Short mmCIF file of C-alpha atoms in Angstrom, two decimals:
data_model
loop_
_atom_site.label_atom_id
_atom_site.label_comp_id
_atom_site.label_asym_id
_atom_site.label_seq_id
_atom_site.Cartn_x
_atom_site.Cartn_y
_atom_site.Cartn_z
CA MET A 166 -66.07 -13.46 -19.98
CA ARG A 167 -67.37 -15.95 -17.43
CA GLN A 168 -69.89 -18.79 -17.56
CA GLY A 169 -73.19 -17.72 -19.08
CA GLY A 170 -71.57 -14.75 -20.79
CA GLU A 171 -71.30 -12.73 -17.57
CA PRO A 172 -68.49 -10.18 -17.52
CA ARG A 173 -66.10 -10.41 -14.62
CA ARG A 174 -65.61 -7.12 -12.86
CA GLY A 175 -62.05 -7.80 -11.88
CA HIS A 176 -59.22 -5.30 -11.87
CA ALA A 177 -56.15 -5.19 -14.07
CA HIS A 178 -54.13 -4.22 -10.99
CA ASP A 179 -55.10 -7.16 -8.78
CA GLY A 180 -51.67 -8.76 -9.30
CA GLU A 181 -49.96 -5.56 -8.21
CA LEU A 182 -52.37 -5.28 -5.30
CA GLY A 183 -51.69 -8.81 -4.09
CA ALA A 184 -47.94 -8.21 -4.17
CA ALA A 185 -48.32 -4.90 -2.32
CA VAL A 186 -50.47 -6.49 0.38
CA ALA A 187 -47.92 -9.27 0.88
CA ARG A 188 -45.13 -6.71 1.32
CA ALA A 189 -47.30 -4.60 3.62
CA GLN A 190 -47.86 -7.62 5.83
CA GLU A 191 -44.09 -7.75 6.26
CA GLY A 192 -44.08 -4.15 7.48
CA ASP A 193 -43.51 -2.25 4.23
CA GLU A 194 -45.38 1.04 4.74
CA ALA A 195 -44.88 2.14 1.15
CA ALA A 196 -46.51 -1.08 -0.02
CA PHE A 197 -49.49 -0.41 2.22
CA ALA A 198 -49.79 3.01 0.56
CA VAL A 199 -49.88 1.27 -2.83
CA ALA A 200 -52.63 -1.06 -1.62
CA TYR A 201 -54.58 1.93 -0.31
CA ARG A 202 -54.23 3.77 -3.64
CA LEU A 203 -55.52 0.77 -5.57
CA VAL A 204 -58.46 -0.04 -3.29
CA GLN A 205 -59.64 3.30 -1.92
CA PRO A 206 -61.45 4.68 -5.03
CA GLY A 207 -63.75 1.67 -5.33
CA LEU A 208 -64.21 1.42 -1.58
CA LEU A 209 -65.12 5.08 -1.34
CA GLY A 210 -67.63 4.75 -4.18
CA TYR A 211 -69.21 1.78 -2.40
CA LEU A 212 -69.45 3.74 0.86
CA ARG A 213 -70.88 6.81 -0.86
CA GLY A 214 -73.67 4.57 -2.09
CA LEU A 215 -74.32 3.43 1.48
CA VAL A 216 -73.77 6.49 3.67
CA GLY A 217 -73.56 9.43 1.26
CA ASP A 218 -71.52 12.41 2.44
CA ASP A 219 -70.19 10.49 5.45
CA ALA A 220 -68.26 8.09 3.20
CA GLU A 221 -64.85 9.65 3.88
CA ASP A 222 -65.25 9.29 7.64
CA VAL A 223 -66.48 5.71 7.38
CA ALA A 224 -63.64 4.86 4.98
CA SER A 225 -61.13 6.25 7.48
CA ASP A 226 -62.56 3.99 10.18
CA ALA A 227 -62.47 1.04 7.81
CA TRP A 228 -58.81 1.65 6.90
CA LEU A 229 -57.86 1.84 10.56
CA GLU A 230 -59.36 -1.62 11.02
CA ILE A 231 -57.78 -2.90 7.80
CA ALA A 232 -54.35 -1.72 8.96
CA ARG A 233 -54.87 -3.19 12.43
CA ASP A 234 -55.94 -6.61 11.16
CA LEU A 235 -53.77 -6.80 8.03
CA ALA A 236 -51.54 -9.55 9.42
CA ARG A 237 -54.56 -11.84 9.67
CA PHE A 238 -55.56 -11.46 6.01
CA LYS A 239 -54.88 -14.43 3.74
CA GLY A 240 -55.49 -14.22 0.02
CA ASP A 241 -54.68 -12.49 -3.25
CA GLY A 242 -55.44 -9.02 -4.60
CA ALA A 243 -59.05 -9.81 -5.47
CA GLY A 244 -59.47 -11.37 -2.05
CA PHE A 245 -58.13 -8.23 -0.41
CA ARG A 246 -60.73 -6.13 -2.24
CA GLY A 247 -63.47 -8.38 -0.89
CA TRP A 248 -62.04 -8.42 2.62
CA SER A 249 -61.72 -4.64 2.62
CA ALA A 250 -65.27 -4.25 1.33
CA THR A 251 -66.55 -6.50 4.12
CA ILE A 252 -64.85 -4.35 6.75
CA ALA A 253 -66.11 -1.16 5.10
CA ARG A 254 -69.65 -2.54 4.99
CA HIS A 255 -69.58 -3.36 8.69
CA ARG A 256 -68.39 0.15 9.51
CA ALA A 257 -71.08 1.64 7.25
CA LEU A 258 -73.84 -0.39 8.89
CA ASP A 259 -72.55 0.61 12.32
CA HIS A 260 -72.68 4.23 11.18
CA LEU A 261 -76.25 3.86 9.93
CA ARG A 262 -77.33 2.21 13.17
CA ARG A 263 -75.87 5.06 15.17
CA GLN A 264 -77.88 7.46 13.06
CA LYS A 265 -80.92 5.19 13.34
CA VAL A 266 -81.13 5.13 9.58
CA ARG A 267 -81.84 1.89 7.78
CA PRO A 268 -81.42 1.32 4.05
CA ARG A 269 -84.68 0.13 2.54
CA SER A 270 -85.51 -3.54 2.59
CA SER A 271 -85.71 -5.49 -0.64
CA ALA A 272 -88.32 -7.74 -2.14
CA LEU A 273 -87.85 -11.50 -2.14
CA GLU A 274 -84.87 -12.47 -4.31
CA GLN A 275 -84.76 -15.26 -6.87
CA ASP A 276 -81.68 -17.36 -7.44
CA VAL A 277 -82.18 -18.23 -11.10
CA LEU A 278 -82.48 -15.40 -13.60
CA ASP A 279 -82.81 -14.84 -17.32
CA LEU A 280 -80.10 -12.32 -18.13
CA PRO A 281 -79.80 -10.33 -21.37
CA GLY A 282 -76.72 -10.53 -23.56
CA ALA A 283 -73.47 -9.80 -21.78
CA TYR A 284 -72.96 -6.31 -23.18
CA ASN A 285 -76.34 -4.84 -22.32
CA THR A 286 -76.91 -3.63 -18.78
CA TYR A 287 -73.53 -4.05 -17.07
CA ASP A 288 -71.34 -2.48 -19.70
CA GLN A 289 -73.70 0.37 -20.56
CA ALA A 290 -74.26 1.41 -16.94
CA LEU A 291 -70.56 1.11 -16.05
CA GLU A 292 -69.42 4.45 -17.47
CA SER A 293 -72.16 6.42 -15.72
CA ILE A 294 -72.08 4.76 -12.32
CA SER A 295 -68.92 6.53 -11.16
CA THR A 296 -70.65 9.91 -11.26
CA GLU A 297 -72.10 11.51 -8.15
CA HIS A 298 -75.53 11.62 -9.80
CA ALA A 299 -75.44 7.88 -10.46
CA LEU A 300 -74.38 7.16 -6.88
CA GLU A 301 -77.35 9.16 -5.65
CA LEU A 302 -79.59 7.05 -7.87
CA VAL A 303 -77.96 3.89 -6.53
CA ARG A 304 -78.76 4.99 -2.98
CA GLY A 305 -82.41 5.13 -4.02
CA LEU A 306 -82.42 1.45 -5.01
CA PRO A 307 -83.59 -1.27 -2.61
CA ARG A 308 -80.71 -2.14 -0.31
CA ASP A 309 -79.92 -5.54 -1.84
CA GLN A 310 -79.77 -4.05 -5.34
CA ALA A 311 -77.72 -1.03 -4.28
CA GLU A 312 -75.08 -3.09 -2.50
CA ALA A 313 -74.87 -5.66 -5.26
CA VAL A 314 -74.39 -2.95 -7.91
CA LEU A 315 -71.77 -1.14 -5.85
CA LEU A 316 -69.80 -4.29 -5.07
CA ARG A 317 -69.95 -5.67 -8.60
CA VAL A 318 -69.36 -2.49 -10.60
CA VAL A 319 -67.67 0.03 -8.30
CA VAL A 320 -65.54 -2.24 -6.07
CA GLY A 321 -65.03 -4.73 -8.91
CA LEU A 322 -65.92 -8.00 -7.18
CA ASP A 323 -67.28 -11.01 -9.02
CA ALA A 324 -70.55 -12.58 -7.86
CA PRO A 325 -69.03 -15.16 -5.46
CA ALA A 326 -66.82 -12.52 -3.81
CA ALA A 327 -69.70 -10.05 -3.51
CA ALA A 328 -71.85 -12.84 -2.10
CA ARG A 329 -69.28 -13.49 0.63
CA VAL A 330 -69.31 -9.80 1.59
CA LEU A 331 -73.10 -9.78 1.81
CA GLY A 332 -73.55 -13.24 3.29
CA LYS A 333 -75.74 -14.36 0.37
CA ARG A 334 -75.65 -16.83 -2.49
CA PRO A 335 -73.96 -15.74 -5.75
CA GLY A 336 -77.20 -16.21 -7.69
CA ALA A 337 -79.04 -13.86 -5.35
CA VAL A 338 -76.32 -11.23 -5.77
CA ARG A 339 -76.44 -11.64 -9.55
CA THR A 340 -80.20 -11.18 -9.47
CA ALA A 341 -79.99 -8.07 -7.33
CA ALA A 342 -77.19 -6.55 -9.42
CA TYR A 343 -79.08 -7.16 -12.65
CA ARG A 344 -82.28 -5.63 -11.32
CA GLY A 345 -80.47 -2.65 -9.88
CA LEU A 346 -78.39 -1.99 -12.99
CA LYS A 347 -81.40 -2.31 -15.25
CA ARG A 348 -83.32 0.21 -13.16
CA LEU A 349 -80.30 2.49 -12.94
CA ALA A 350 -79.66 2.32 -16.67
CA LYS A 351 -83.26 3.31 -17.38
CA GLN A 352 -83.02 6.23 -14.96
CA LEU A 353 -79.81 7.37 -16.63
CA GLY A 354 -81.41 7.12 -20.06
CA VAL A 355 -79.04 4.38 -21.27
CA GLU A 356 -80.09 2.96 -24.61
CA GLY A 357 -80.41 -0.71 -25.40
CA VAL A 358 -81.22 -2.19 -22.01
CA THR A 359 -83.40 -5.01 -23.21
CA ASP A 360 -84.36 -8.54 -22.30
CA ASP A 361 -83.50 -10.04 -25.67
CA GLY A 362 -81.10 -12.94 -25.93
CA PRO A 363 -81.77 -14.33 -22.45
CA ARG A 364 -79.30 -16.62 -20.76
CA THR A 365 -80.30 -18.79 -17.83
CA LEU A 366 -77.84 -18.38 -15.01
CA GLY A 367 -78.03 -20.28 -11.75
CA GLU A 368 -75.66 -20.59 -8.84
CA SER A 369 -72.00 -20.16 -9.69
CA LYS A 370 -69.58 -22.86 -8.81
#
């Protein structure tokens, strides 16, 4: 649990991932395969939310770039998830531009938000969001909300890491993720998504 009662969407395997990436940077192909296995499911879910059925192709392009530039990466397992998501996002946006398709624009974001208790929206939407139906619903969200939800819940980044991927402030990402998850939870018929027990949450450190 993080400041303000916000759950951290980290991964239990980030230690293993960091070690695999370090070995892969030394030329260990088996270690790169481990890193791929740990990162690909979340990355593919993120891309499905952005480009739909073309996610596999975009992911392949992203992994080619990840492999090419791996020696330049510096960081731990969580950092590698964020770095990989940034590359995947760039490839997805390139893909959308080529198709002349733009995700919908969002309304003006706010940086300070009253959030409900920590176990309401995030935890209740988490189980459903991995389904194809949920990903289709995510694609129908405004772009800022869709990307924030995918990065926070599917890829597993915390707000500062997701903010770096999107080039925004952590508070703006938190706002977008909350709005998107609340809307998604309602569409999925999740019970108990309420505004009771608000917590004021500003920029993260």
